[in-house]
Amino acid sequence: MMNTTRKVMSVSMILLLAIAAVFLVSLNMGTMKIPLAEVIKAFNGTGSEQNYTVLVHFRLPRMVIAILIGAGIAVSGAILQSVSRNALADPGILGINSGAGLAVVLYIFYFQGSSFSSGVLSVYMMPFAALFGAFLAAFLIYTLAWKQGVTPIRLVLVGIGINAAFAALIIVFQLMMDPNNFMQATIWLSGSIWGASWEYVYAILPWILLLIPWALYKSQNLNVLNLGDHTATGLGVTVERERRILLFISVALAGACVAVGGGIAFLGLVAPHLARKLVGPRHQGMLPVSALLGSLVLLVADMIGKNLMAPSEIPVGLVVSCLGAPYFIYLLIKD
Amino acid sequence: MQANQPMNKTTSKSIYRPKTAAVVILAGLGLLAAAMASSIIYGASNFQLSTIWEALVHFDAGSTAHQIIQRLRMPRALAAALIGSSLAVSGAIMQGMTRNALASPSIMGVTAGATFMMSIGLAFMESASNTTLMLLSFAGAGLGAGLVLMIGSLSKRGLTPVKLALAGSAVTALLSSISSAIAIHFNVAKDISFWYAGGVSGVQWVNVQLLIPVVIIGLLLALALSRSITVMSLGEEVATGLGQKTGIVKFLGTLVVLLLTGAAVAVGGTIGFVGLVIPHIVRFIVGPDYRLIIPCSAVVGALLLVFADVAARMINPPFETPVGAITAIIGVPFFLYLARREGRGL
């Protein structure tokens, strides 16, 4: 026991250092290169006005958001995998991303360009549409899977069905769009945090600060649920109630993250797998390590997406898949 | 992994029902003929049945109606039938071989591979002809499935169904993210979406000429394998105990799936749910014997897709609704019903 705790501590320290390093490098990089000395000057108040604007209004919020939603998506995936006892579960597979995606596509289709949403307002409304869609999907999945209780396997199956239905509707509406809206929708669905600003940071921060500690507090129950319903009941856990609470945490996290970052796929699947590999399956260690890994991966992916083909950007979700999938394949072969 | 349990549990009470199967096939073929006729009749302009007959026996190159029937409607109806058969039979084979009720062609990385090659074709080859694109996506389908199978066979404990599903989703994620990046960067996203959601709307005789031999060979091989697949569906240990060479059956079965889905995706893009749902419906009617499931799936799959394609034209004329959306809308409620009814067995 002592050993695992120490291991969790050292792995977390290394991840934190890595995040800090990437954070510093990422501050310098972009369409406009700003050397580290200038960065320090800018924060001192002795640097140029322009550097300050770029750093504080564009780069910082974007990186903070990458860290926050990376952690959120990873923890959401970890909870879903344990609750459904299915190694394949993640918010994308269960239809939560596509629920949010459908809401956004409908929003772009009906309101974009109409007088109702000229300019700024439309950008700020989109996350609400996404959040609404995510919760609608979760509600549908839970209700349709309900039959004197919800079993993990039924939850996954219903999720797959809902996902397929939403994906079909997304493509129907997307194909009716004009090319500009189509592109906007495609980029959103691929996952991107381009539009980040401090308002988004303030909007998502409470969700992350509330929900991740809540999940950590529930670690012991997750450990027990992972053993199966019968064992869990035998160990005195009110299975159905715990499952509902944990699902709520997971969906709320995924919904908030999707609302700001779009449909970032694969992170919720890969980060928990990686964390389990590093520190074992106990959630007390696995959840925080997943969160840190999620942050690190998303921060790195955003840096790559921003700079690889600059000045045009690659949606961060695509970079995550390109980084995550080969590693996942390697795990599969080695296992 | 729960989805991995034998699905025969739900249907264990069933027996060999050749008579039911004969009825399904005959009635299905009759309905298919009617559906194909209406697929040729209805569209942006409607025709008389007699005009179609004339176009068939005394083709008049000067008549616009004959031209439309010959060059647009007939290949479209035929392609829908062939693709529906291919997808349904592939799904049946995969479900039987992996004993996983959720198995369907799209988890093999086939569609992602095809989309990947298509996006490369559309982005880098400016004047790629229809045939080139089709061959590209055929190669892509092979690439996707090849990667999945390679990962499966490289891994230490061999190719289990769960591993297949995991490898399939990883390969799908990788290939489809690269193709999205290409699509966004080169501004061809909408072309690609149109192609892979387009169904059989733009099918020409060239495409049908490629489909026919591949589908016939695939279906015949599937029928020849059907007995072995029934044995496989009882479990690999049982199959080995009964003296079956499971390795060869797996190899041939996978080859058939590749041929059939590769051709179907190359011509029709991604059409979901046919491969998943049809085998379940058929199994429900004719029982768990794949000697009956495979031919019945071929007929019912063709029927569903021809019907869905007619609906795709009728819902919002003159626009085409993506046929994959229609099959999903028909398929999802049924899928949810299955998931609720017997979540564990599914």
PDB file of N, CA and C in Angstrom, chain A residues 88-154:
ATOM      1  N   LEU A  88     -13.901  -0.198 -23.163  1.00  0.00           N
ATOM      2  CA  LEU A  88     -14.084   0.615 -24.367  1.00  0.00           C
ATOM      3  C   LEU A  88     -14.864   1.887 -24.118  1.00  0.00           C
ATOM      4  N   ALA A  89     -15.420   2.030 -22.895  1.00  0.00           N
ATOM      5  CA  ALA A  89     -16.327   3.156 -22.674  1.00  0.00           C
ATOM      6  C   ALA A  89     -15.568   4.471 -22.641  1.00  0.00           C
ATOM      7  N   ASP A  90     -16.135   5.468 -23.280  1.00  0.00           N
ATOM      8  CA  ASP A  90     -15.687   6.849 -23.091  1.00  0.00           C
ATOM      9  C   ASP A  90     -16.830   7.756 -23.524  1.00  0.00           C
ATOM     10  N   PRO A  91     -16.759   9.052 -23.190  1.00  0.00           N
ATOM     11  CA  PRO A  91     -17.925   9.896 -23.479  1.00  0.00           C
ATOM     12  C   PRO A  91     -18.316   9.877 -24.961  1.00  0.00           C
ATOM     13  N   GLY A  92     -17.341   9.663 -25.836  1.00  0.00           N
ATOM     14  CA  GLY A  92     -17.643   9.633 -27.260  1.00  0.00           C
ATOM     15  C   GLY A  92     -18.479   8.436 -27.648  1.00  0.00           C
ATOM     16  N   ILE A  93     -18.105   7.260 -27.135  1.00  0.00           N
ATOM     17  CA  ILE A  93     -18.814   6.046 -27.510  1.00  0.00           C
ATOM     18  C   ILE A  93     -20.238   6.055 -26.962  1.00  0.00           C
ATOM     19  N   LEU A  94     -20.433   6.658 -25.788  1.00  0.00           N
ATOM     20  CA  LEU A  94     -21.763   6.638 -25.198  1.00  0.00           C
ATOM     21  C   LEU A  94     -22.707   7.688 -25.766  1.00  0.00           C
ATOM     22  N   GLY A  95     -22.293   8.433 -26.766  1.00  0.00           N
ATOM     23  CA  GLY A  95     -23.249   9.341 -27.400  1.00  0.00           C
ATOM     24  C   GLY A  95     -23.344  10.704 -26.748  1.00  0.00           C
ATOM     25  N   ILE A  96     -22.511  10.970 -25.716  1.00  0.00           N
ATOM     26  CA  ILE A  96     -22.593  12.278 -25.066  1.00  0.00           C
ATOM     27  C   ILE A  96     -21.991  13.350 -25.966  1.00  0.00           C
ATOM     28  N   ASN A  97     -20.852  13.015 -26.589  1.00  0.00           N
ATOM     29  CA  ASN A  97     -20.263  13.957 -27.551  1.00  0.00           C
ATOM     30  C   ASN A  97     -21.197  14.215 -28.726  1.00  0.00           C
ATOM     31  N   SER A  98     -21.820  13.158 -29.241  1.00  0.00           N
ATOM     32  CA  SER A  98     -22.647  13.369 -30.427  1.00  0.00           C
ATOM     33  C   SER A  98     -23.941  14.084 -30.064  1.00  0.00           C
ATOM     34  N   GLY A  99     -24.416  13.922 -28.818  1.00  0.00           N
ATOM     35  CA  GLY A  99     -25.574  14.701 -28.382  1.00  0.00           C
ATOM     36  C   GLY A  99     -25.245  16.184 -28.403  1.00  0.00           C
ATOM     37  N   ALA A 100     -24.082  16.525 -27.838  1.00  0.00           N
ATOM     38  CA  ALA A 100     -23.636  17.915 -27.854  1.00  0.00           C
ATOM     39  C   ALA A 100     -23.412  18.378 -29.288  1.00  0.00           C
ATOM     40  N   GLY A 101     -22.823  17.494 -30.095  1.00  0.00           N
ATOM     41  CA  GLY A 101     -22.548  17.822 -31.492  1.00  0.00           C
ATOM     42  C   GLY A 101     -23.824  18.133 -32.255  1.00  0.00           C
ATOM     43  N   LEU A 102     -24.855  17.321 -32.035  1.00  0.00           N
ATOM     44  CA  LEU A 102     -26.113  17.554 -32.741  1.00  0.00           C
ATOM     45  C   LEU A 102     -26.690  18.908 -32.352  1.00  0.00           C
ATOM     46  N   ALA A 103     -26.650  19.222 -31.043  1.00  0.00           N
ATOM     47  CA  ALA A 103     -27.186  20.509 -30.593  1.00  0.00           C
ATOM     48  C   ALA A 103     -26.450  21.661 -31.276  1.00  0.00           C
ATOM     49  N   VAL A 104     -25.111  21.536 -31.368  1.00  0.00           N
ATOM     50  CA  VAL A 104     -24.334  22.614 -31.986  1.00  0.00           C
ATOM     51  C   VAL A 104     -24.635  22.722 -33.479  1.00  0.00           C
ATOM     52  N   VAL A 105     -24.739  21.564 -34.138  1.00  0.00           N
ATOM     53  CA  VAL A 105     -25.024  21.581 -35.578  1.00  0.00           C
ATOM     54  C   VAL A 105     -26.395  22.210 -35.831  1.00  0.00           C
ATOM     55  N   LEU A 106     -27.375  21.848 -35.011  1.00  0.00           N
ATOM     56  CA  LEU A 106     -28.698  22.448 -35.161  1.00  0.00           C
ATOM     57  C   LEU A 106     -28.629  23.948 -34.923  1.00  0.00           C
ATOM     58  N   TYR A 107     -27.853  24.335 -33.908  1.00  0.00           N
ATOM     59  CA  TYR A 107     -27.710  25.748 -33.576  1.00  0.00           C
ATOM     60  C   TYR A 107     -27.120  26.516 -34.754  1.00  0.00           C
ATOM     61  N   ILE A 108     -26.024  25.961 -35.323  1.00  0.00           N
ATOM     62  CA  ILE A 108     -25.399  26.631 -36.468  1.00  0.00           C
ATOM     63  C   ILE A 108     -26.364  26.671 -37.645  1.00  0.00           C
ATOM     64  N   PHE A 109     -27.078  25.567 -37.827  1.00  0.00           N
ATOM     65  CA  PHE A 109     -27.970  25.449 -38.982  1.00  0.00           C
ATOM     66  C   PHE A 109     -29.107  26.465 -38.915  1.00  0.00           C
ATOM     67  N   TYR A 110     -29.721  26.616 -37.744  1.00  0.00           N
ATOM     68  CA  TYR A 110     -30.906  27.460 -37.652  1.00  0.00           C
ATOM     69  C   TYR A 110     -30.616  28.917 -37.298  1.00  0.00           C
ATOM     70  N   PHE A 111     -29.561  29.156 -36.490  1.00  0.00           N
ATOM     71  CA  PHE A 111     -29.399  30.510 -35.970  1.00  0.00           C
ATOM     72  C   PHE A 111     -28.231  31.268 -36.571  1.00  0.00           C
ATOM     73  N   GLN A 112     -27.237  30.530 -37.107  1.00  0.00           N
ATOM     74  CA  GLN A 112     -26.069  31.224 -37.611  1.00  0.00           C
ATOM     75  C   GLN A 112     -26.459  32.174 -38.722  1.00  0.00           C
ATOM     76  N   GLY A 113     -25.984  33.405 -38.665  1.00  0.00           N
ATOM     77  CA  GLY A 113     -26.258  34.340 -39.740  1.00  0.00           C
ATOM     78  C   GLY A 113     -27.622  34.997 -39.635  1.00  0.00           C
ATOM     79  N   SER A 114     -28.486  34.456 -38.781  1.00  0.00           N
ATOM     80  CA  SER A 114     -29.759  35.141 -38.608  1.00  0.00           C
ATOM     81  C   SER A 114     -29.531  36.353 -37.703  1.00  0.00           C
ATOM     82  N   SER A 115     -30.455  37.306 -37.750  1.00  0.00           N
ATOM     83  CA  SER A 115     -30.233  38.562 -37.027  1.00  0.00           C
ATOM     84  C   SER A 115     -30.179  38.314 -35.523  1.00  0.00           C
ATOM     85  N   PHE A 116     -30.818  37.225 -35.097  1.00  0.00           N
ATOM     86  CA  PHE A 116     -30.876  36.897 -33.678  1.00  0.00           C
ATOM     87  C   PHE A 116     -29.495  36.784 -33.048  1.00  0.00           C
ATOM     88  N   SER A 117     -28.523  36.290 -33.836  1.00  0.00           N
ATOM     89  CA  SER A 117     -27.253  35.977 -33.202  1.00  0.00           C
ATOM     90  C   SER A 117     -26.106  36.631 -33.936  1.00  0.00           C
ATOM     91  N   SER A 118     -26.198  37.895 -34.180  1.00  0.00           N
ATOM     92  CA  SER A 118     -25.095  38.520 -34.892  1.00  0.00           C
ATOM     93  C   SER A 118     -23.900  38.647 -33.960  1.00  0.00           C
ATOM     94  N   GLY A 119     -22.725  38.292 -34.467  1.00  0.00           N
ATOM     95  CA  GLY A 119     -21.476  38.548 -33.768  1.00  0.00           C
ATOM     96  C   GLY A 119     -21.268  37.764 -32.488  1.00  0.00           C
ATOM     97  N   VAL A 120     -20.916  38.515 -31.455  1.00  0.00           N
ATOM     98  CA  VAL A 120     -20.389  37.939 -30.226  1.00  0.00           C
ATOM     99  C   VAL A 120     -21.360  36.967 -29.582  1.00  0.00           C
ATOM    100  N   LEU A 121     -22.608  37.348 -29.534  1.00  0.00           N
ATOM    101  CA  LEU A 121     -23.593  36.561 -28.813  1.00  0.00           C
ATOM    102  C   LEU A 121     -23.591  35.111 -29.282  1.00  0.00           C
ATOM    103  N   SER A 122     -23.478  34.911 -30.608  1.00  0.00           N
ATOM    104  CA  SER A 122     -23.591  33.563 -31.144  1.00  0.00           C
ATOM    105  C   SER A 122     -22.471  32.674 -30.622  1.00  0.00           C
ATOM    106  N   VAL A 123     -21.258  33.227 -30.475  1.00  0.00           N
ATOM    107  CA  VAL A 123     -20.146  32.437 -29.976  1.00  0.00           C
ATOM    108  C   VAL A 123     -20.401  32.014 -28.532  1.00  0.00           C
ATOM    109  N   TYR A 124     -20.991  32.927 -27.756  1.00  0.00           N
ATOM    110  CA  TYR A 124     -21.200  32.582 -26.354  1.00  0.00           C
ATOM    111  C   TYR A 124     -22.393  31.673 -26.140  1.00  0.00           C
ATOM    112  N   MET A 125     -23.298  31.626 -27.129  1.00  0.00           N
ATOM    113  CA  MET A 125     -24.462  30.756 -26.973  1.00  0.00           C
ATOM    114  C   MET A 125     -24.122  29.295 -27.269  1.00  0.00           C
ATOM    115  N   MET A 126     -23.129  29.070 -28.117  1.00  0.00           N
ATOM    116  CA  MET A 126     -22.858  27.716 -28.574  1.00  0.00           C
ATOM    117  C   MET A 126     -22.564  26.740 -27.439  1.00  0.00           C
ATOM    118  N   PRO A 127     -21.721  27.109 -26.447  1.00  0.00           N
ATOM    119  CA  PRO A 127     -21.482  26.170 -25.354  1.00  0.00           C
ATOM    120  C   PRO A 127     -22.754  25.756 -24.624  1.00  0.00           C
ATOM    121  N   PHE A 128     -23.715  26.678 -24.530  1.00  0.00           N
ATOM    122  CA  PHE A 128     -24.946  26.304 -23.840  1.00  0.00           C
ATOM    123  C   PHE A 128     -25.713  25.270 -24.639  1.00  0.00           C
ATOM    124  N   ALA A 129     -25.728  25.480 -25.957  1.00  0.00           N
ATOM    125  CA  ALA A 129     -26.366  24.485 -26.817  1.00  0.00           C
ATOM    126  C   ALA A 129     -25.706  23.127 -26.609  1.00  0.00           C
ATOM    127  N   ALA A 130     -24.357  23.124 -26.583  1.00  0.00           N
ATOM    128  CA  ALA A 130     -23.631  21.864 -26.428  1.00  0.00           C
ATOM    129  C   ALA A 130     -23.951  21.202 -25.094  1.00  0.00           C
ATOM    130  N   LEU A 131     -23.964  21.997 -24.044  1.00  0.00           N
ATOM    131  CA  LEU A 131     -24.230  21.462 -22.719  1.00  0.00           C
ATOM    132  C   LEU A 131     -25.623  20.851 -22.679  1.00  0.00           C
ATOM    133  N   PHE A 132     -26.574  21.569 -23.245  1.00  0.00           N
ATOM    134  CA  PHE A 132     -27.943  21.072 -23.296  1.00  0.00           C
ATOM    135  C   PHE A 132     -27.987  19.731 -24.037  1.00  0.00           C
ATOM    136  N   GLY A 133     -27.310  19.660 -25.183  1.00  0.00           N
ATOM    137  CA  GLY A 133     -27.294  18.428 -25.964  1.00  0.00           C
ATOM    138  C   GLY A 133     -26.683  17.269 -25.202  1.00  0.00           C
ATOM    139  N   ALA A 134     -25.584  17.549 -24.495  1.00  0.00           N
ATOM    140  CA  ALA A 134     -24.916  16.487 -23.734  1.00  0.00           C
ATOM    141  C   ALA A 134     -25.850  15.927 -22.666  1.00  0.00           C
ATOM    142  N   PHE A 135     -26.537  16.821 -21.957  1.00  0.00           N
ATOM    143  CA  PHE A 135     -27.417  16.333 -20.906  1.00  0.00           C
ATOM    144  C   PHE A 135     -28.641  15.632 -21.480  1.00  0.00           C
ATOM    145  N   LEU A 136     -29.134  16.124 -22.598  1.00  0.00           N
ATOM    146  CA  LEU A 136     -30.260  15.454 -23.243  1.00  0.00           C
ATOM    147  C   LEU A 136     -29.868  14.024 -23.617  1.00  0.00           C
ATOM    148  N   ALA A 137     -28.665  13.861 -24.185  1.00  0.00           N
ATOM    149  CA  ALA A 137     -28.206  12.529 -24.563  1.00  0.00           C
ATOM    150  C   ALA A 137     -28.115  11.639 -23.335  1.00  0.00           C
ATOM    151  N   ALA A 138     -27.521  12.164 -22.261  1.00  0.00           N
ATOM    152  CA  ALA A 138     -27.363  11.360 -21.055  1.00  0.00           C
ATOM    153  C   ALA A 138     -28.727  10.967 -20.484  1.00  0.00           C
ATOM    154  N   PHE A 139     -29.661  11.913 -20.497  1.00  0.00           N
ATOM    155  CA  PHE A 139     -30.995  11.634 -19.991  1.00  0.00           C
ATOM    156  C   PHE A 139     -31.659  10.521 -20.808  1.00  0.00           C
ATOM    157  N   LEU A 140     -31.556  10.630 -22.138  1.00  0.00           N
ATOM    158  CA  LEU A 140     -32.143   9.614 -23.014  1.00  0.00           C
ATOM    159  C   LEU A 140     -31.520   8.244 -22.752  1.00  0.00           C
ATOM    160  N   ILE A 141     -30.195   8.221 -22.638  1.00  0.00           N
ATOM    161  CA  ILE A 141     -29.514   6.943 -22.436  1.00  0.00           C
ATOM    162  C   ILE A 141     -29.978   6.307 -21.127  1.00  0.00           C
ATOM    163  N   TYR A 142     -30.012   7.118 -20.076  1.00  0.00           N
ATOM    164  CA  TYR A 142     -30.365   6.562 -18.774  1.00  0.00           C
ATOM    165  C   TYR A 142     -31.814   6.093 -18.748  1.00  0.00           C
ATOM    166  N   THR A 143     -32.725   6.897 -19.324  1.00  0.00           N
ATOM    167  CA  THR A 143     -34.144   6.515 -19.304  1.00  0.00           C
ATOM    168  C   THR A 143     -34.370   5.257 -20.126  1.00  0.00           C
ATOM    169  N   LEU A 144     -33.756   5.206 -21.310  1.00  0.00           N
ATOM    170  CA  LEU A 144     -33.996   4.055 -22.171  1.00  0.00           C
ATOM    171  C   LEU A 144     -33.325   2.801 -21.626  1.00  0.00           C
ATOM    172  N   ALA A 145     -32.277   2.964 -20.843  1.00  0.00           N
ATOM    173  CA  ALA A 145     -31.603   1.794 -20.278  1.00  0.00           C
ATOM    174  C   ALA A 145     -32.276   1.359 -18.980  1.00  0.00           C
ATOM    175  N   TRP A 146     -33.225   2.151 -18.490  1.00  0.00           N
ATOM    176  CA  TRP A 146     -33.850   1.855 -17.206  1.00  0.00           C
ATOM    177  C   TRP A 146     -34.887   0.757 -17.354  1.00  0.00           C
ATOM    178  N   LYS A 147     -34.722  -0.278 -16.570  1.00  0.00           N
ATOM    179  CA  LYS A 147     -35.719  -1.339 -16.542  1.00  0.00           C
ATOM    180  C   LYS A 147     -35.521  -2.004 -15.188  1.00  0.00           C
ATOM    181  N   GLN A 148     -36.217  -1.540 -14.191  1.00  0.00           N
ATOM    182  CA  GLN A 148     -35.968  -1.936 -12.798  1.00  0.00           C
ATOM    183  C   GLN A 148     -34.477  -1.835 -12.497  1.00  0.00           C
ATOM    184  N   GLY A 149     -33.941  -0.678 -12.726  1.00  0.00           N
ATOM    185  CA  GLY A 149     -32.515  -0.497 -12.513  1.00  0.00           C
ATOM    186  C   GLY A 149     -31.774  -0.465 -13.831  1.00  0.00           C
ATOM    187  N   VAL A 150     -30.500  -0.087 -13.751  1.00  0.00           N
ATOM    188  CA  VAL A 150     -29.697   0.057 -14.961  1.00  0.00           C
ATOM    189  C   VAL A 150     -28.490  -0.853 -14.837  1.00  0.00           C
ATOM    190  N   THR A 151     -28.340  -1.786 -15.772  1.00  0.00           N
ATOM    191  CA  THR A 151     -27.131  -2.611 -15.718  1.00  0.00           C
ATOM    192  C   THR A 151     -26.067  -1.970 -16.607  1.00  0.00           C
ATOM    193  N   PRO A 152     -24.796  -2.185 -16.259  1.00  0.00           N
ATOM    194  CA  PRO A 152     -23.721  -1.570 -17.048  1.00  0.00           C
ATOM    195  C   PRO A 152     -23.804  -1.917 -18.529  1.00  0.00           C
ATOM    196  N   ILE A 153     -24.055  -3.191 -18.840  1.00  0.00           N
ATOM    197  CA  ILE A 153     -24.031  -3.590 -20.250  1.00  0.00           C
ATOM    198  C   ILE A 153     -25.161  -2.928 -21.020  1.00  0.00           C
ATOM    199  N   ARG A 154     -26.334  -2.794 -20.370  1.00  0.00           N
ATOM    200  CA  ARG A 154     -27.456  -2.153 -21.065  1.00  0.00           C
ATOM    201  C   ARG A 154     -27.140  -0.683 -21.322  1.00  0.00           C
TER     202      ARG A 154
END
